[in-house]
Short mmCIF file of C-alpha atoms in Angstrom, two decimals:
data_model
loop_
_atom_site.label_atom_id
_atom_site.label_comp_id
_atom_site.label_asym_id
_atom_site.label_seq_id
_atom_site.Cartn_x
_atom_site.Cartn_y
_atom_site.Cartn_z
CA MET Y 209 39.40 -33.19 18.58
CA PRO Y 210 35.94 -33.28 20.23
CA PRO Y 211 33.02 -34.02 17.95
CA PRO Y 212 30.99 -31.02 16.61
CA SER Y 213 27.93 -32.05 18.63
CA PHE Y 214 29.93 -31.97 21.85
CA ILE Y 215 31.34 -28.54 20.99
CA ALA Y 216 27.85 -27.24 20.15
CA THR Y 217 26.42 -28.64 23.41
CA THR Y 218 29.27 -27.11 25.42
CA ALA Y 219 28.83 -23.74 23.69
CA THR Y 220 25.09 -23.81 24.36
CA ALA Y 221 25.61 -24.68 28.03
CA SER Y 222 28.24 -21.96 28.36
CA GLY Y 223 25.89 -19.43 26.79
CA LEU Y 224 23.06 -20.41 29.12
CA ARG Y 225 25.40 -20.22 32.14
CA SER Y 226 26.69 -16.78 31.17
CA GLY Y 227 23.13 -15.60 30.54
CA TYR Y 228 22.06 -16.84 33.96
CA LEU Y 229 25.03 -15.21 35.69
CA ARG Y 230 24.32 -11.94 33.91
CA ASP Y 231 20.64 -11.97 34.89
CA HIS Y 232 21.55 -12.96 38.47
CA HIS Y 233 24.04 -10.10 38.71
CA ILE Y 234 21.46 -7.62 37.43
CA THR Y 235 18.87 -8.92 39.94
CA GLN Y 236 21.32 -8.65 42.85
CA GLN Y 237 22.24 -5.13 41.82
CA ARG Y 238 18.58 -4.11 41.74
CA LEU Y 239 18.03 -5.67 45.17
CA ARG Y 240 20.95 -3.77 46.64
CA CYS Y 241 19.78 -0.51 45.09
CA GLU Y 242 16.26 -0.99 46.42
CA LYS Y 243 17.61 -1.71 49.90
CA VAL Y 244 19.76 1.44 49.83
CA ARG Y 245 16.79 3.48 48.60
CA LEU Y 246 14.70 2.08 51.46
CA LEU Y 247 17.40 3.11 53.96
CA TYR Y 248 17.40 6.68 52.71
CA ASP Y 249 13.61 6.85 52.46
CA ASN Y 250 13.24 5.80 56.11
CA LEU Y 251 16.00 8.08 57.44
CA TRP Y 252 14.18 11.34 58.11
CA GLN Y 253 11.81 10.33 60.86
CA PRO Y 254 14.22 8.23 63.02
CA VAL Y 255 16.99 10.84 62.78
CA LEU Y 256 14.70 13.66 63.87
CA SER Y 257 13.28 11.42 66.59
CA SER Y 258 16.78 10.61 67.82
CA VAL Y 259 17.63 14.33 68.05
CA LEU Y 260 14.46 14.89 70.04
CA ALA Y 261 15.29 11.89 72.28
CA GLY Y 262 18.79 13.33 72.74
CA GLY Y 263 17.33 16.62 73.86
CA LEU Y 264 15.08 14.86 76.38
CA LEU Y 265 18.06 12.84 77.64
CA VAL Y 266 20.08 16.02 78.11
CA ALA Y 267 17.21 17.52 80.11
CA ALA Y 268 16.99 14.40 82.26
CA MET Y 269 20.73 14.25 82.90
CA TRP Y 270 21.23 18.01 83.35
CA PRO Y 271 21.11 17.95 87.18
CA VAL Y 272 23.74 15.21 87.57
CA VAL Y 273 26.10 15.57 84.60
CA ASN Y 274 28.41 18.40 83.67
CA ALA Y 275 26.59 20.86 81.44
CA THR Y 276 29.54 21.34 79.08
CA LEU Y 277 29.81 17.59 78.56
CA LEU Y 278 26.09 17.35 77.87
CA LEU Y 279 26.13 20.22 75.43
CA CYS Y 280 29.19 18.85 73.59
CA TRP Y 281 27.57 15.44 73.31
CA PHE Y 282 24.28 16.91 72.09
CA VAL Y 283 25.98 19.17 69.55
CA THR Y 284 27.95 16.17 68.22
CA LEU Y 285 24.72 14.17 67.89
CA THR Y 286 23.01 17.06 66.14
CA VAL Y 287 25.88 17.61 63.68
CA ILE Y 288 26.06 13.93 62.74
CA SER Y 289 22.26 13.82 62.38
CA GLY Y 290 22.37 16.90 60.16
CA LEU Y 291 25.08 15.39 57.99
CA ARG Y 292 23.01 12.23 57.62
CA LEU Y 293 19.95 14.26 56.59
CA LEU Y 294 22.10 16.25 54.11
CA LEU Y 295 23.37 12.97 52.69
CA ALA Y 296 19.76 11.74 52.28
CA TYR Y 297 18.83 14.99 50.53
CA ARG Y 298 21.77 14.64 48.13
CA PHE Y 299 20.81 11.04 47.43
CA LYS Y 300 17.28 12.08 46.51
CA GLN Y 301 18.59 14.70 44.09
CA MET Y 302 20.75 12.21 42.20
CA PRO Y 303 19.55 10.52 38.99
CA ILE Y 304 18.52 6.89 39.30
CA MET Y 305 21.70 5.62 37.67
CA GLN Y 306 23.83 7.68 40.09
CA GLN Y 307 21.93 6.20 43.05
CA HIS Y 308 23.11 2.72 42.00
CA ARG Y 309 26.69 3.45 42.97
CA ARG Y 310 28.02 1.50 45.93
CA ARG Y 311 29.37 4.64 47.65
CA TRP Y 312 25.89 5.66 48.78
CA LEU Y 313 25.60 2.52 50.94
CA ARG Y 314 29.12 3.05 52.27
CA TRP Y 315 28.40 6.66 53.28
CA PHE Y 316 25.11 5.68 54.86
CA ALA Y 317 26.82 2.94 56.89
CA ILE Y 318 29.48 5.38 58.06
CA GLY Y 319 26.78 7.81 59.23
CA ALA Y 320 24.78 5.10 60.97
CA ILE Y 321 27.83 3.67 62.77
CA ALA Y 322 28.94 7.19 63.76
CA ALA Y 323 25.49 7.92 65.20
CA GLY Y 324 25.59 4.59 67.07
CA CYS Y 325 28.99 5.46 68.51
CA VAL Y 326 27.71 8.87 69.69
CA TRP Y 327 24.79 7.21 71.43
CA GLY Y 328 27.14 4.57 72.82
CA ALA Y 329 29.38 7.32 74.17
CA SER Y 330 26.43 8.57 76.22
CA GLY Y 331 26.44 5.20 77.97
CA LEU Y 332 30.00 5.92 79.08
CA LEU Y 333 29.98 9.69 79.58
CA LEU Y 334 26.51 10.24 81.01
CA PHE Y 335 26.33 7.11 83.20
CA SER Y 336 26.09 8.04 86.89
CA ALA Y 337 25.87 5.08 89.26
CA GLU Y 338 24.93 7.35 92.18
CA HIS Y 339 21.70 8.45 90.52
CA PRO Y 340 19.57 5.40 89.68
CA GLY Y 341 16.76 7.51 88.23
CA GLN Y 342 19.01 9.11 85.62
CA VAL Y 343 20.60 5.69 84.87
CA ALA Y 344 17.14 4.25 84.27
CA ALA Y 345 16.29 7.18 81.92
CA LEU Y 346 19.59 6.66 80.09
CA SER Y 347 18.93 2.91 79.75
CA ILE Y 348 15.37 3.45 78.47
CA VAL Y 349 16.49 6.01 75.87
CA LEU Y 350 19.38 3.87 74.62
CA ALA Y 351 17.17 0.76 74.43
CA GLY Y 352 14.53 2.70 72.51
CA ILE Y 353 17.08 4.13 70.09
CA ALA Y 354 18.48 0.63 69.51
CA ALA Y 355 15.04 -0.88 68.95
CA GLY Y 356 14.10 1.94 66.61
CA GLY Y 357 17.32 1.48 64.65
CA VAL Y 358 16.53 -2.20 64.18
CA THR Y 359 13.17 -1.42 62.54
CA THR Y 360 14.59 1.18 60.13
CA LEU Y 361 18.05 -0.25 59.31
CA SER Y 362 17.39 -3.97 58.97
CA SER Y 363 17.05 -3.84 55.17
CA VAL Y 364 20.88 -4.07 55.30
CA TRP Y 365 21.53 -6.24 58.32
CA TRP Y 366 25.16 -5.39 58.87
CA VAL Y 367 24.33 -1.64 58.99
CA ALA Y 368 21.75 -2.33 61.73
CA LEU Y 369 24.38 -4.39 63.56
CA GLY Y 370 26.91 -1.56 63.25
CA PHE Y 371 24.35 0.87 64.75
CA VAL Y 372 23.03 -1.25 67.63
CA LEU Y 373 26.24 -2.81 69.02
CA PRO Y 374 28.02 0.53 69.74
CA ILE Y 375 24.87 1.71 71.59
CA LEU Y 376 24.23 -1.23 73.93
CA LEU Y 377 27.69 -2.68 74.55
CA PRO Y 378 29.07 0.33 76.54
CA LEU Y 379 25.92 0.41 78.71
CA LYS Y 380 26.16 -3.33 79.35
CA ILE Y 381 29.83 -2.96 80.32
CA GLN Y 382 28.97 -0.16 82.75
CA PHE Y 383 26.41 -2.30 84.52
CA MET Y 384 28.79 -5.23 84.73
CA LEU Y 385 31.55 -3.02 86.15
CA MET Y 386 29.32 -1.81 89.00
CA GLY Y 387 29.74 -5.29 90.53
CA THR Y 388 26.44 -5.46 92.40
CA SER Y 389 24.15 -8.40 91.87
CA LEU Y 390 21.43 -6.10 90.58
CA SER Y 391 23.73 -4.38 88.11
CA ILE Y 392 25.08 -7.71 86.88
CA LEU Y 393 21.53 -8.95 86.43
CA ILE Y 394 20.67 -5.80 84.49
CA GLY Y 395 23.81 -6.33 82.40
CA LEU Y 396 22.71 -9.87 81.59
CA MET Y 397 19.27 -8.61 80.71
CA LEU Y 398 20.90 -6.14 78.32
CA VAL Y 399 22.79 -9.02 76.75
CA LEU Y 400 19.53 -10.89 76.30
CA PHE Y 401 17.88 -7.75 74.95
CA LEU Y 402 20.76 -7.27 72.52
CA ALA Y 403 20.48 -10.87 71.36
CA LEU Y 404 16.72 -10.53 70.83
CA ILE Y 405 17.24 -7.32 68.93
CA LEU Y 406 19.83 -8.93 66.69
CA ILE Y 407 17.58 -11.91 66.03
CA ALA Y 408 14.65 -9.62 65.28
CA SER Y 409 16.89 -7.52 63.04
CA ARG Y 410 17.93 -10.64 61.13
CA ARG Y 411 14.30 -11.68 60.67
CA PHE Y 412 13.36 -8.18 59.57
CA SER Y 413 16.24 -8.32 57.11
CA TYR Y 414 14.98 -11.58 55.61
CA THR Y 415 11.42 -10.25 55.43
CA ILE Y 416 12.50 -6.96 53.86
CA HIS Y 417 14.76 -8.83 51.44
CA ASP Y 418 11.90 -11.09 50.34
CA ASN Y 419 9.53 -8.16 49.92
CA ILE Y 420 12.03 -6.17 47.94
CA ALA Y 421 12.93 -9.24 45.84
CA LEU Y 422 9.25 -9.78 45.12
CA ARG Y 423 8.81 -6.13 44.20
CA VAL Y 424 11.91 -6.18 41.97
CA SER Y 425 10.74 -9.40 40.35
CA MET Y 426 7.27 -8.00 39.73
CA ALA Y 427 8.77 -4.78 38.35
CA ALA Y 428 11.09 -6.79 36.10
CA ARG Y 429 8.18 -8.90 34.88
CA GLU Y 430 6.08 -5.81 34.26
CA ALA Y 431 8.99 -4.28 32.37
CA GLN Y 432 9.39 -7.46 30.33
CA LEU Y 433 5.67 -7.57 29.66
CA GLN Y 434 5.72 -3.92 28.64
CA GLU Y 435 8.76 -4.50 26.45
CA SER Y 436 7.07 -7.53 24.90
CA GLU Y 437 3.91 -5.51 24.34
CA ASN Y 438 5.94 -2.68 22.78
CA ARG Y 439 7.76 -5.14 20.54
CA TYR Y 440 4.51 -6.74 19.44
CA ARG Y 441 2.88 -3.36 18.86
CA SER Y 442 5.87 -2.28 16.79
CA ILE Y 443 5.62 -5.46 14.69
CA PHE Y 444 1.81 -5.11 14.58
CA HIS Y 445 1.85 -1.54 13.26
CA HIS Y 446 4.93 -1.75 11.00
CA SER Y 447 4.59 -5.31 9.65
CA PRO Y 448 4.66 -5.67 5.85
CA LEU Y 449 1.83 -8.16 6.34
CA GLY Y 450 -1.72 -7.56 7.44
CA VAL Y 451 -2.56 -8.55 11.03
CA LEU Y 452 -5.98 -8.80 12.69
CA HIS Y 453 -7.31 -9.96 16.07
CA PHE Y 454 -10.65 -11.68 16.54
CA ASP Y 455 -12.56 -12.91 19.58
CA ALA Y 456 -14.11 -16.29 20.33
CA GLN Y 457 -17.16 -15.40 18.22
CA GLY Y 458 -15.03 -14.58 15.16
CA VAL Y 459 -15.57 -10.83 15.50
CA ILE Y 460 -12.64 -8.66 14.39
CA THR Y 461 -11.48 -6.58 17.34
CA ASP Y 462 -8.33 -4.93 15.96
CA CYS Y 463 -6.19 -4.72 12.82
CA ASN Y 464 -3.16 -2.85 11.54
CA ASN Y 465 -3.10 -0.27 8.78
CA LYS Y 466 -1.41 -2.66 6.37
CA LEU Y 467 -4.49 -4.88 6.37
CA LEU Y 468 -6.69 -1.86 5.62
CA ASP Y 469 -4.41 -1.08 2.66
CA ILE Y 470 -4.57 -4.69 1.43
CA LEU Y 471 -8.36 -4.86 1.57
CA GLY Y 472 -8.90 -1.25 0.52
CA VAL Y 473 -11.40 -0.52 3.31
CA GLY Y 474 -11.63 1.82 6.30
CA ARG Y 475 -11.11 0.78 9.92
CA ALA Y 476 -14.75 1.39 10.79
CA GLN Y 477 -15.82 -1.04 8.08
CA LEU Y 478 -13.56 -3.82 9.34
CA ILE Y 479 -13.66 -3.54 13.13
CA GLY Y 480 -16.64 -5.46 14.46
CA TYR Y 481 -17.04 -7.49 11.24
CA ARG Y 482 -18.36 -11.00 11.97
CA MET Y 483 -16.29 -13.53 10.06
CA LEU Y 484 -18.62 -16.39 11.13
CA ALA Y 485 -21.81 -14.69 9.95
CA ARG Y 486 -23.86 -16.40 7.22
CA SER Y 487 -23.11 -13.54 4.82
CA ALA Y 488 -19.35 -13.91 5.35
CA ASP Y 489 -17.04 -15.86 3.06
CA SER Y 490 -17.57 -19.56 3.82
CA GLU Y 491 -13.93 -20.52 3.31
CA VAL Y 492 -12.72 -17.75 5.63
CA ALA Y 493 -15.35 -18.77 8.18
CA GLN Y 494 -14.06 -22.34 8.06
CA ALA Y 495 -10.49 -21.17 8.60
CA VAL Y 496 -11.64 -19.16 11.64
CA ARG Y 497 -13.50 -22.21 13.02
CA ASP Y 498 -10.38 -24.32 12.54
CA ALA Y 499 -8.30 -21.77 14.46
CA LEU Y 500 -10.82 -21.57 17.31
CA GLY Y 501 -11.32 -25.33 17.42
CA ASN Y 502 -7.99 -26.86 16.42
CA GLY Y 503 -5.55 -24.02 16.97
CA SER Y 504 -4.81 -23.11 13.34
CA GLY Y 505 -6.58 -22.44 10.06
CA TYR Y 506 -5.61 -21.47 6.50
CA TYR Y 507 -7.28 -19.58 3.70
CA GLU Y 508 -6.10 -18.77 0.19
CA GLY Y 509 -8.17 -17.14 -2.50
CA THR Y 510 -9.70 -13.89 -3.68
CA TYR Y 511 -11.38 -12.32 -0.69
CA ARG Y 512 -14.14 -9.77 -1.04
CA LEU Y 513 -15.82 -7.96 1.85
CA PRO Y 514 -19.52 -7.13 1.58
CA GLN Y 515 -20.06 -3.94 -0.41
CA ALA Y 516 -16.47 -4.05 -1.66
CA SER Y 517 -16.00 -3.12 -5.31
CA GLU Y 518 -13.55 -5.94 -6.04
CA GLY Y 519 -11.80 -8.84 -4.35
CA THR Y 520 -8.18 -9.11 -3.25
CA PRO Y 521 -6.03 -12.22 -3.86
CA LEU Y 522 -4.57 -13.15 -0.50
CA ARG Y 523 -3.69 -15.96 1.84
CA ALA Y 524 -4.23 -15.91 5.60
CA PHE Y 525 -2.86 -17.96 8.51
CA PHE Y 526 -5.28 -18.10 11.46
CA ASN Y 527 -4.04 -19.09 14.92
CA GLY Y 528 -5.98 -19.48 18.16
CA VAL Y 529 -5.05 -17.56 21.30
CA ASN Y 530 -5.56 -19.03 24.79
CA SER Y 531 -6.08 -17.30 28.13
CA ALA Y 532 -4.05 -17.95 31.29
CA ASN Y 533 -6.58 -20.71 32.09
CA ASP Y 534 -5.84 -22.34 28.72
CA GLU Y 535 -9.25 -21.38 27.37
CA ARG Y 536 -9.57 -20.30 23.75
CA VAL Y 537 -10.46 -16.59 23.84
CA GLY Y 538 -9.94 -15.68 20.20
CA GLY Y 539 -7.15 -15.60 17.71
CA VAL Y 540 -4.87 -13.68 15.41
CA ALA Y 541 -4.51 -13.82 11.64
CA ILE Y 542 -1.53 -12.97 9.42
CA ILE Y 543 -2.61 -11.88 5.92
CA GLU Y 544 -0.37 -11.71 2.86
CA ASP Y 545 -1.41 -9.81 -0.24
CA PHE Y 546 -1.19 -12.05 -3.31
CA THR Y 547 -2.07 -9.39 -5.87
CA GLU Y 548 1.49 -8.82 -7.11
CA ARG Y 549 2.32 -12.52 -6.83
CA LYS Y 550 -0.77 -13.49 -8.81
CA HIS Y 551 0.14 -10.90 -11.40
CA ASN Y 552 3.68 -12.22 -11.64
CA GLU Y 553 2.42 -15.81 -11.80
CA ALA Y 554 0.09 -14.85 -14.63
CA ILE Y 555 2.98 -13.22 -16.49
CA ILE Y 556 5.19 -16.28 -16.00
CA TYR Y 557 2.37 -18.61 -17.05
CA ARG Y 558 1.73 -16.49 -20.13
CA GLN Y 559 5.39 -16.48 -21.06
CA ALA Y 560 5.64 -20.25 -20.53
CA TYR Y 561 2.46 -21.31 -22.37
CA TYR Y 562 1.66 -18.57 -24.94
CA ASP Y 563 3.32 -17.20 -28.02
CA ALA Y 564 4.52 -13.65 -27.49
CA LEU Y 565 3.77 -12.49 -31.05
CA THR Y 566 0.35 -13.99 -31.79
CA ASP Y 567 -0.89 -14.46 -28.18
CA LEU Y 568 -1.89 -18.02 -29.12
CA PRO Y 569 -0.99 -21.04 -26.98
CA ASN Y 570 2.50 -22.33 -27.79
CA ARG Y 571 3.76 -25.84 -28.52
CA ARG Y 572 4.04 -26.81 -24.83
CA ARG Y 573 0.50 -25.71 -24.00
CA PHE Y 574 -0.94 -27.48 -27.03
CA ILE Y 575 0.87 -30.77 -26.36
CA GLU Y 576 -0.15 -30.74 -22.68
CA ARG Y 577 -3.78 -30.17 -23.67
CA LEU Y 578 -3.73 -33.00 -26.24
CA LYS Y 579 -1.93 -35.32 -23.85
CA ALA Y 580 -4.44 -34.62 -21.08
CA LEU Y 581 -7.30 -35.25 -23.52
CA CYS Y 582 -5.87 -38.67 -24.43
CA HIS Y 583 -5.72 -39.61 -20.75
CA GLU Y 584 -9.19 -38.43 -19.67
CA HIS Y 585 -11.36 -41.25 -18.28
CA ASP Y 586 -14.61 -39.54 -19.29
CA SER Y 587 -13.60 -38.95 -22.94
CA LYS Y 588 -14.67 -42.36 -24.32
CA THR Y 589 -17.31 -40.78 -26.60
CA ARG Y 590 -15.23 -37.77 -27.62
CA THR Y 591 -13.60 -37.53 -31.02
CA GLY Y 592 -11.70 -34.79 -32.78
CA LEU Y 593 -9.11 -33.71 -35.28
CA VAL Y 594 -5.66 -32.19 -35.20
CA MET Y 595 -4.53 -29.95 -38.04
CA PHE Y 596 -1.02 -28.90 -39.04
CA MET Y 597 -0.67 -25.84 -41.27
CA ASP Y 598 1.88 -23.46 -42.62
CA MET Y 599 1.55 -20.46 -44.94
CA ASP Y 600 2.59 -20.71 -48.57
CA ARG Y 601 5.29 -18.29 -49.74
CA PHE Y 602 5.91 -17.09 -46.18
CA LYS Y 603 9.71 -16.98 -46.71
CA LEU Y 604 9.23 -14.93 -49.87
CA ILE Y 605 7.03 -12.43 -48.00
CA ASN Y 606 9.65 -12.14 -45.27
CA ASP Y 607 12.45 -11.60 -47.77
CA THR Y 608 10.63 -9.07 -50.00
CA LEU Y 609 8.39 -7.17 -47.61
CA GLY Y 610 10.49 -7.54 -44.46
CA HIS Y 611 10.15 -9.33 -41.18
CA ALA Y 612 7.62 -6.80 -39.90
CA ALA Y 613 5.27 -7.80 -42.71
CA GLY Y 614 5.88 -11.47 -41.87
CA ASP Y 615 5.04 -10.88 -38.23
CA GLU Y 616 1.92 -8.95 -39.25
CA LEU Y 617 0.83 -11.89 -41.42
CA LEU Y 618 1.25 -14.32 -38.52
CA VAL Y 619 -0.91 -12.11 -36.27
CA HIS Y 620 -3.64 -11.94 -38.94
CA VAL Y 621 -3.56 -15.74 -39.33
CA ALA Y 622 -3.84 -16.17 -35.55
CA ARG Y 623 -6.91 -13.92 -35.38
CA ARG Y 624 -8.60 -15.76 -38.27
CA LEU Y 625 -7.84 -19.12 -36.67
CA GLU Y 626 -9.50 -17.95 -33.45
CA GLN Y 627 -12.64 -17.10 -35.43
CA CYS Y 628 -12.86 -20.73 -36.54
CA LEU Y 629 -12.78 -22.19 -33.01
CA LYS Y 630 -15.74 -23.61 -31.16
CA GLU Y 631 -16.00 -24.08 -27.41
CA ASN Y 632 -13.14 -26.31 -26.11
CA ASP Y 633 -11.19 -26.01 -29.41
CA MET Y 634 -7.63 -24.75 -29.43
CA ALA Y 635 -5.29 -23.14 -31.94
CA ALA Y 636 -1.57 -22.77 -31.29
CA ARG Y 637 1.55 -21.52 -33.00
CA LEU Y 638 4.34 -24.11 -33.07
CA SER Y 639 7.18 -22.13 -34.63
CA GLY Y 640 7.78 -19.84 -37.61
CA ASP Y 641 4.69 -19.95 -39.83
CA GLU Y 642 3.53 -23.37 -38.52
CA PHE Y 643 0.21 -23.47 -36.72
CA VAL Y 644 -1.73 -26.34 -35.22
CA LEU Y 645 -5.42 -26.66 -34.39
CA LEU Y 646 -7.39 -29.04 -32.14
CA ALA Y 647 -11.13 -29.43 -32.73
CA LEU Y 648 -13.40 -31.70 -30.66
CA PHE Y 649 -16.62 -33.43 -31.73
CA ASP Y 650 -19.20 -35.66 -30.09
CA GLU Y 651 -19.53 -37.92 -33.13
CA VAL Y 652 -18.63 -41.59 -32.63
CA ALA Y 653 -19.57 -43.10 -35.95
CA PRO Y 654 -16.58 -43.00 -38.38
CA ASP Y 655 -18.58 -41.73 -41.36
CA ALA Y 656 -20.23 -38.96 -39.39
CA LEU Y 657 -16.84 -37.96 -37.90
CA GLU Y 658 -15.23 -37.83 -41.34
CA ALA Y 659 -18.00 -35.67 -42.76
CA GLN Y 660 -17.98 -33.21 -39.84
CA ALA Y 661 -14.19 -32.99 -39.87
CA GLU Y 662 -14.18 -32.29 -43.60
CA ARG Y 663 -16.73 -29.48 -43.24
CA TYR Y 664 -14.80 -28.01 -40.35
CA MET Y 665 -11.50 -28.02 -42.25
CA GLN Y 666 -13.07 -26.54 -45.39
CA ASN Y 667 -14.36 -23.66 -43.27
CA VAL Y 668 -10.88 -23.15 -41.82
CA GLN Y 669 -9.30 -23.24 -45.29
CA GLN Y 670 -11.82 -20.74 -46.62
CA ARG Y 671 -11.19 -18.31 -43.74
CA LEU Y 672 -7.42 -18.50 -43.98
CA SER Y 673 -7.22 -18.25 -47.79
CA GLY Y 674 -7.48 -14.86 -49.41
CA TYR Y 675 -6.00 -11.42 -49.09
CA TYR Y 676 -4.10 -9.95 -46.15
CA PRO Y 677 -3.20 -6.26 -45.60
CA LEU Y 678 0.57 -6.19 -45.12
CA GLU Y 679 2.68 -3.03 -45.01
CA ASN Y 680 0.08 -0.91 -46.88
CA ARG Y 681 -0.30 -3.66 -49.45
CA ILE Y 682 -2.87 -6.33 -50.14
CA VAL Y 683 -1.19 -9.71 -50.50
CA GLU Y 684 -2.86 -12.99 -51.37
CA VAL Y 685 -1.71 -15.82 -49.13
CA THR Y 686 -2.88 -19.43 -48.98
CA PRO Y 687 -2.29 -22.16 -46.38
CA SER Y 688 -1.18 -25.74 -46.83
CA MET Y 689 -3.01 -27.93 -44.31
CA GLY Y 690 -3.05 -31.53 -43.20
CA TYR Y 691 -5.24 -33.10 -40.56
CA THR Y 692 -6.06 -36.42 -38.92
CA CYS Y 693 -9.07 -37.64 -36.99
CA PHE Y 694 -8.86 -39.53 -33.69
CA LYS Y 695 -10.84 -41.00 -30.83
CA ALA Y 696 -9.82 -39.52 -27.49
CA ALA Y 697 -10.12 -42.82 -25.63
CA GLU Y 698 -7.72 -44.59 -28.01
CA CYS Y 699 -5.33 -41.83 -29.02
CA ASP Y 700 -1.58 -41.47 -28.56
CA HIS Y 701 -0.89 -37.76 -28.57
CA ALA Y 702 2.56 -38.14 -30.17
CA GLU Y 703 1.17 -40.35 -32.94
CA VAL Y 704 -1.73 -37.97 -33.61
CA LEU Y 705 0.68 -35.06 -34.00
CA LYS Y 706 2.88 -37.08 -36.30
CA GLU Y 707 -0.05 -38.09 -38.52
CA ALA Y 708 -1.20 -34.48 -38.90
CA ASP Y 709 2.35 -33.42 -39.72
CA ILE Y 710 2.65 -36.12 -42.39
CA ALA Y 711 -0.68 -35.02 -43.91
CA MET Y 712 0.54 -31.43 -44.13
CA TYR Y 713 3.81 -32.61 -45.68
CA GLN Y 714 1.79 -34.44 -48.32
CA ALA Y 715 -0.25 -31.30 -48.99
CA LYS Y 716 2.96 -29.28 -49.45
CA THR Y 717 4.40 -31.76 -51.92
CA GLU Y 718 1.25 -31.61 -54.06
CA GLY Y 719 1.37 -27.85 -54.44
CA ARG Y 720 0.00 -24.74 -52.73
CA ALA Y 721 -3.39 -24.22 -51.07
CA ARG Y 722 -3.90 -27.92 -50.48
CA LEU Y 723 -5.92 -29.63 -47.75
CA ARG Y 724 -5.21 -33.29 -47.05
CA ARG Y 725 -6.56 -35.78 -44.56
CA TYR Y 726 -4.04 -38.30 -43.26
CA GLN Y 727 -4.02 -41.72 -44.87
CA PRO Y 728 -1.77 -44.62 -43.88
CA TRP Y 729 -0.10 -44.72 -47.30
CA MET Y 730 1.23 -41.20 -46.73
CA ARG Y 731 3.63 -42.48 -44.08
CA ASP Y 732 5.09 -44.92 -46.58
CA GLU Y 733 5.50 -42.11 -49.11
CA VAL Y 734 7.30 -39.93 -46.58
CA ASN Y 735 9.63 -42.76 -45.55
CA LYS Y 736 10.35 -43.60 -49.20
CA ARG Y 737 11.10 -39.97 -50.08
CA MET Y 738 13.39 -39.58 -47.05
CA ALA Y 739 15.25 -42.75 -48.02
CA GLU Y 740 15.76 -41.45 -51.57
CA GLU Y 741 17.06 -38.13 -50.27
CA ALA Y 742 19.43 -39.88 -47.92
CA SER Y 743 20.82 -42.10 -50.71
CA SER Y 744 21.42 -39.10 -52.95
CA LEU Y 745 23.70 -37.46 -50.40
CA PRO Y 746 27.48 -37.70 -51.09
CA ALA Y 747 29.26 -40.50 -49.26
CA GLY Y 748 30.83 -39.55 -45.95
CA ARG Y 749 28.34 -36.79 -45.21
#
């Protein structure tokens, strides 16, 4: 079995070949149709001229040829000429697609060959060797008709050949049959004349073919360009993205309606706007310069036009446009409205990093903030504290007053915690009734840090202790809190959290409404208590 790459290559080549053959067939069909149209367009004048020439020939031959024969010949010529003109009229009345049928060329060729045969018959029927003057007139008329046919029928060479040969061959035979040296010489001259006419007809055919091919090619290119322009305009006007054109000076020359909707402005306000002006957005101006200089530019941000009431979150791709001489003449920009995306991103961020009930940062957000603080290079002089807290009797409130009252208590606690925060501080809800707080100080000395941390925590305890309105009742609730101090340059965020948790655990074991600062001995107490609880469990559990 051939490899997939070979099959793909073969399929591609086959597709290209079939596409080429299809385009070649269409081009040849258009060439043939244009040639047939040219034959019918040029028919009127030569046919009428041939009838007039036939009348003059009848007048010239009237004294020496039987009148009945002359009249019969002239009537035949007139009838065939009339049928050819009727055929041309019918062709002109047909729709374009009907004119493409091959039968129109076949009928034209039949008419042309029939007319040539009628003129050739005059060389046999009207030839009178005893009257050199009439023979000369006959020869001149037939030569003129043949030459005229070459100029009008050479777009299809074999039609010209079918018209000329029946005209000149009988006359040439007549001269050769006379047997005199002069007649033979005239016959040879007719052969030479016929050869020259055929050569000229062939050259005319090539010239006409090239001209028609050029015209068909230009028409096809114009049609392709028009189709391409129509496609682009359809995309331009109906695109779900904003599109604008700008010139080499960064002046907006055109835009679609979608861009006007995105920016919330009118067309008159946008067309002619100079994106490289000093008053314009500097980042947008740089993207335009990049497109004009390097071929592409990019902008993302909240864009606000002068005198606009508000900005629009968007991103824009700028691309340069070159002329036929490969000179940068301007560019085009594709603009995407980020308003909905920004809104969705904000919702996702809020859901990922904030508590839905209290609107405080959640555990993830708090840990990321503390972790970043412990890794900051410029936080050598920064100190702080982390507090763990839960509400006393929270389970009892939930069980007696209901979960709605419990949720209301958590919201009240969150609002009071926020009132305790200074700039750069953070409060977060971990889970249930557990809250955590991060406070930052600029104190480096241990004693000063301890004193400031103690004052801070006493303020927090005072704000959180007291009465809360829950379900049309006033309920007294107190917190149990533990905290630890740290230096940002030396901290381990996991260890800091663990120390604050141990301090709160110690506060809970000592009773309600307690505030405890972490001490190393508390860790030993916690480990000892956990070991005792583990040893008291039944074996096998």
